[in-house]
Amino acid sequence: MTARLLRALVLMAAWWAVFAAVPRPALAADAIEVSSARLEPAASGDAWLLAAEFTIPLPGQLEEAVNRGVPLYFVVEFELVRPRWYWWDEKTAQESQTYRLAYHALTRQYRVTLNGFQQSYATLADALAAMSRVRWTVIDAARVSAGSGYEAQVRMRLDVSMLPKPFQVTAITNRDWNLQAEWKRFKFNP
């Protein structure tokens, strides 16, 4: 009886060791959410702008990492596809932007960098609020046909491949480090 119990405990411990290390999707409260997304014509009329808003919760471990000087990279991905019944769907546009969020200890400010431009914020909440509003040119107007129906999708995710190597290992086994939004799909008719 004791040997059986001991074997059962060993098997349970082994099972727990294997399945506890498997990354699970982030809980709804810990995931980035796309609040709204739409394509708008540019003021000049020669392009379309993506206007999207995200809710970016930063779990405790990520907040602590930023406050200790580890920069976080968030990628916003956009795709525009024209469905075709007679052939594979035509990928009209595929764009991405990378935001860098870092804390500068000397000035005690958070910095958000996008395309080489940097903006400083007094609090982490202000920096995240600035990153949560995305507005950028994603496609030239000449690349889309008026009257055609398109399907667009957008998401934001934490790019763990840009983290220092020790944090990449942590990201494999910790769901707090696998922060991403599900694709938000919407129809687009130019």
Coordinates of C-alpha atoms in Angstrom, one line a residue:
M1 CA 0.0 0.0 0.0
T2 CA 2.8 2.4 0.9
A3 CA 4.8 1.7 -2.3
R4 CA 1.6 2.3 -4.3
L5 CA 0.9 5.6 -2.6
L6 CA 4.5 6.6 -3.1
R7 CA 4.4 5.7 -6.8
A8 CA 1.1 7.7 -7.2
L9 CA 2.7 10.7 -5.5
V10 CA 5.8 10.5 -7.7
L11 CA 3.6 10.3 -10.8
M12 CA 1.5 13.3 -9.7
A13 CA 4.6 15.3 -9.0
A14 CA 6.0 14.5 -12.4
W15 CA 2.7 15.4 -14.1
W16 CA 2.6 18.7 -12.1
A17 CA 6.2 19.5 -13.1
V18 CA 5.4 19.0 -16.8
F19 CA 2.1 20.8 -17.0
A20 CA 2.9 23.6 -14.7
A21 CA 5.7 24.7 -17.0
V22 CA 3.4 24.8 -20.1
P23 CA 2.6 28.4 -21.1
R24 CA -1.1 29.1 -21.0
P25 CA -2.9 31.9 -22.7
A26 CA -3.2 35.1 -20.6
L27 CA -6.4 35.6 -18.7
A28 CA -8.9 38.0 -20.1
A29 CA -7.9 40.7 -17.5
D30 CA -4.2 40.2 -18.3
A31 CA -4.5 40.3 -22.1
I32 CA -4.2 43.3 -24.4
E33 CA -7.6 44.1 -25.9
V34 CA -8.5 46.0 -29.1
S35 CA -11.2 48.5 -28.0
S36 CA -11.8 49.8 -31.5
A37 CA -10.3 49.7 -34.9
R38 CA -11.2 51.3 -38.2
L39 CA -9.7 52.7 -41.4
E40 CA -10.1 56.4 -42.1
P41 CA -9.1 58.4 -45.2
A42 CA -6.1 60.6 -44.8
A43 CA -6.6 64.4 -45.0
S44 CA -4.8 64.4 -48.4
G45 CA -7.1 61.6 -49.7
D46 CA -4.2 59.6 -51.1
A47 CA -4.0 57.0 -48.2
W48 CA -5.9 55.2 -45.5
L49 CA -5.1 55.5 -41.8
L50 CA -5.5 52.9 -39.2
A51 CA -7.2 54.3 -36.1
A52 CA -7.2 51.8 -33.3
E53 CA -7.4 51.9 -29.5
F54 CA -6.0 49.2 -27.2
T55 CA -6.3 48.4 -23.5
I56 CA -2.8 47.5 -22.3
P57 CA -2.7 46.0 -18.8
L58 CA 0.9 45.5 -17.5
P59 CA 1.1 42.6 -15.1
G60 CA 3.2 43.0 -12.0
Q61 CA 6.3 41.2 -13.3
L62 CA 6.4 43.3 -16.5
E63 CA 5.9 46.5 -14.6
E64 CA 8.8 45.6 -12.2
A65 CA 11.0 44.7 -15.2
V66 CA 10.4 48.1 -16.8
N67 CA 11.0 49.9 -13.6
R68 CA 14.4 48.1 -13.3
G69 CA 15.5 49.2 -16.7
V70 CA 14.4 46.4 -19.0
P71 CA 12.9 47.9 -22.2
L72 CA 9.7 46.3 -23.5
Y73 CA 8.8 46.1 -27.2
F74 CA 5.2 46.1 -28.3
V75 CA 4.4 45.3 -31.9
V76 CA 1.2 46.5 -33.6
E77 CA 0.4 44.3 -36.7
F78 CA -2.1 45.1 -39.4
E79 CA -3.3 43.1 -42.4
L80 CA -5.8 43.9 -45.2
V81 CA -7.1 41.1 -47.3
R82 CA -9.5 41.0 -50.3
P83 CA -11.4 37.7 -50.2
R84 CA -11.9 36.0 -53.6
W85 CA -14.2 33.1 -54.2
Y86 CA -12.3 31.8 -57.3
W87 CA -8.7 31.9 -55.9
W88 CA -6.8 32.4 -52.7
D89 CA -7.4 35.7 -50.9
E90 CA -5.3 38.6 -52.0
K91 CA -3.2 40.1 -49.3
T92 CA -3.4 43.8 -50.1
A93 CA -1.4 45.2 -47.1
Q94 CA 0.6 43.9 -44.3
E95 CA 2.2 46.5 -41.9
S96 CA 3.7 46.6 -38.4
Q97 CA 5.0 49.1 -36.0
T98 CA 7.2 48.6 -32.9
Y99 CA 6.9 50.7 -29.8
R100 CA 9.7 50.6 -27.3
L101 CA 8.8 51.3 -23.6
A102 CA 11.6 52.0 -21.3
Y103 CA 12.3 53.7 -17.9
H104 CA 15.1 56.2 -17.6
A105 CA 16.2 56.1 -13.9
L106 CA 18.2 59.3 -14.1
T107 CA 15.3 61.5 -15.1
R108 CA 12.7 59.2 -13.6
Q109 CA 10.6 59.2 -16.8
Y110 CA 9.1 56.6 -19.0
R111 CA 10.0 56.8 -22.6
V112 CA 8.0 55.6 -25.6
T113 CA 10.0 55.3 -28.8
L114 CA 8.4 54.9 -32.3
N115 CA 10.2 55.1 -35.6
G116 CA 13.1 56.9 -33.9
F117 CA 10.9 59.5 -32.3
Q118 CA 10.9 59.5 -28.5
Q119 CA 8.4 61.0 -26.0
S120 CA 8.8 61.1 -22.2
Y121 CA 6.1 60.6 -19.7
A122 CA 6.0 61.1 -15.9
T123 CA 4.1 57.9 -15.1
L124 CA 3.8 54.5 -16.5
A125 CA 0.1 54.9 -16.9
D126 CA 0.6 58.0 -19.1
A127 CA 3.1 56.1 -21.3
L128 CA 0.8 53.1 -21.7
A129 CA -2.1 55.5 -22.5
A130 CA 0.0 57.1 -25.3
M131 CA 0.8 53.6 -26.7
S132 CA -2.8 52.6 -26.6
R133 CA -3.9 55.1 -29.3
V134 CA -2.6 54.1 -32.7
R135 CA -3.0 56.2 -35.8
W136 CA -0.8 55.6 -38.8
T137 CA -0.9 55.3 -42.6
V138 CA -1.2 51.6 -43.6
I139 CA -2.1 51.7 -47.3
D140 CA -2.1 54.0 -50.3
A141 CA -5.5 54.7 -51.7
A142 CA -4.4 53.5 -55.2
R143 CA -3.9 49.9 -53.8
V144 CA -7.6 49.5 -52.9
S145 CA -10.5 49.4 -55.3
A146 CA -13.7 51.4 -54.6
G147 CA -16.7 49.1 -54.2
S148 CA -14.6 46.1 -53.3
G149 CA -15.0 44.5 -49.9
Y150 CA -12.0 43.9 -47.8
E151 CA -11.3 42.2 -44.4
A152 CA -8.9 44.0 -42.1
Q153 CA -7.4 42.8 -38.9
V154 CA -5.2 44.3 -36.2
R155 CA -3.5 43.3 -33.0
M156 CA -0.8 44.2 -30.5
R157 CA 1.6 41.9 -28.8
L158 CA 4.7 42.0 -26.6
D159 CA 7.6 41.0 -28.7
V160 CA 9.5 38.6 -26.4
S161 CA 12.2 38.0 -29.0
M162 CA 13.5 41.6 -28.4
L163 CA 13.9 40.9 -24.6
P164 CA 17.4 40.1 -23.1
K165 CA 18.0 36.3 -23.3
P166 CA 17.4 35.5 -19.6
F167 CA 13.9 37.2 -19.9
Q168 CA 13.2 35.2 -23.1
V169 CA 13.6 32.0 -21.1
T170 CA 11.3 33.4 -18.5
A171 CA 8.8 34.3 -21.2
I172 CA 8.6 30.7 -22.3
T173 CA 7.2 29.4 -19.0
N174 CA 5.4 32.5 -17.6
R175 CA 2.1 33.7 -19.1
D176 CA 2.6 37.2 -17.7
W177 CA 5.4 37.6 -20.3
N178 CA 3.1 36.4 -23.2
L179 CA 1.0 39.5 -23.4
Q180 CA -0.9 39.8 -26.7
A181 CA -4.3 40.7 -28.1
E182 CA -6.4 38.4 -30.3
W183 CA -6.8 39.6 -33.9
K184 CA -9.6 42.2 -34.2
R185 CA -11.3 41.7 -37.5
F186 CA -13.4 44.2 -39.2
K187 CA -14.9 44.9 -42.7
F188 CA -13.6 47.7 -44.9
N189 CA -15.3 49.1 -48.0
P190 CA -13.4 52.0 -49.6

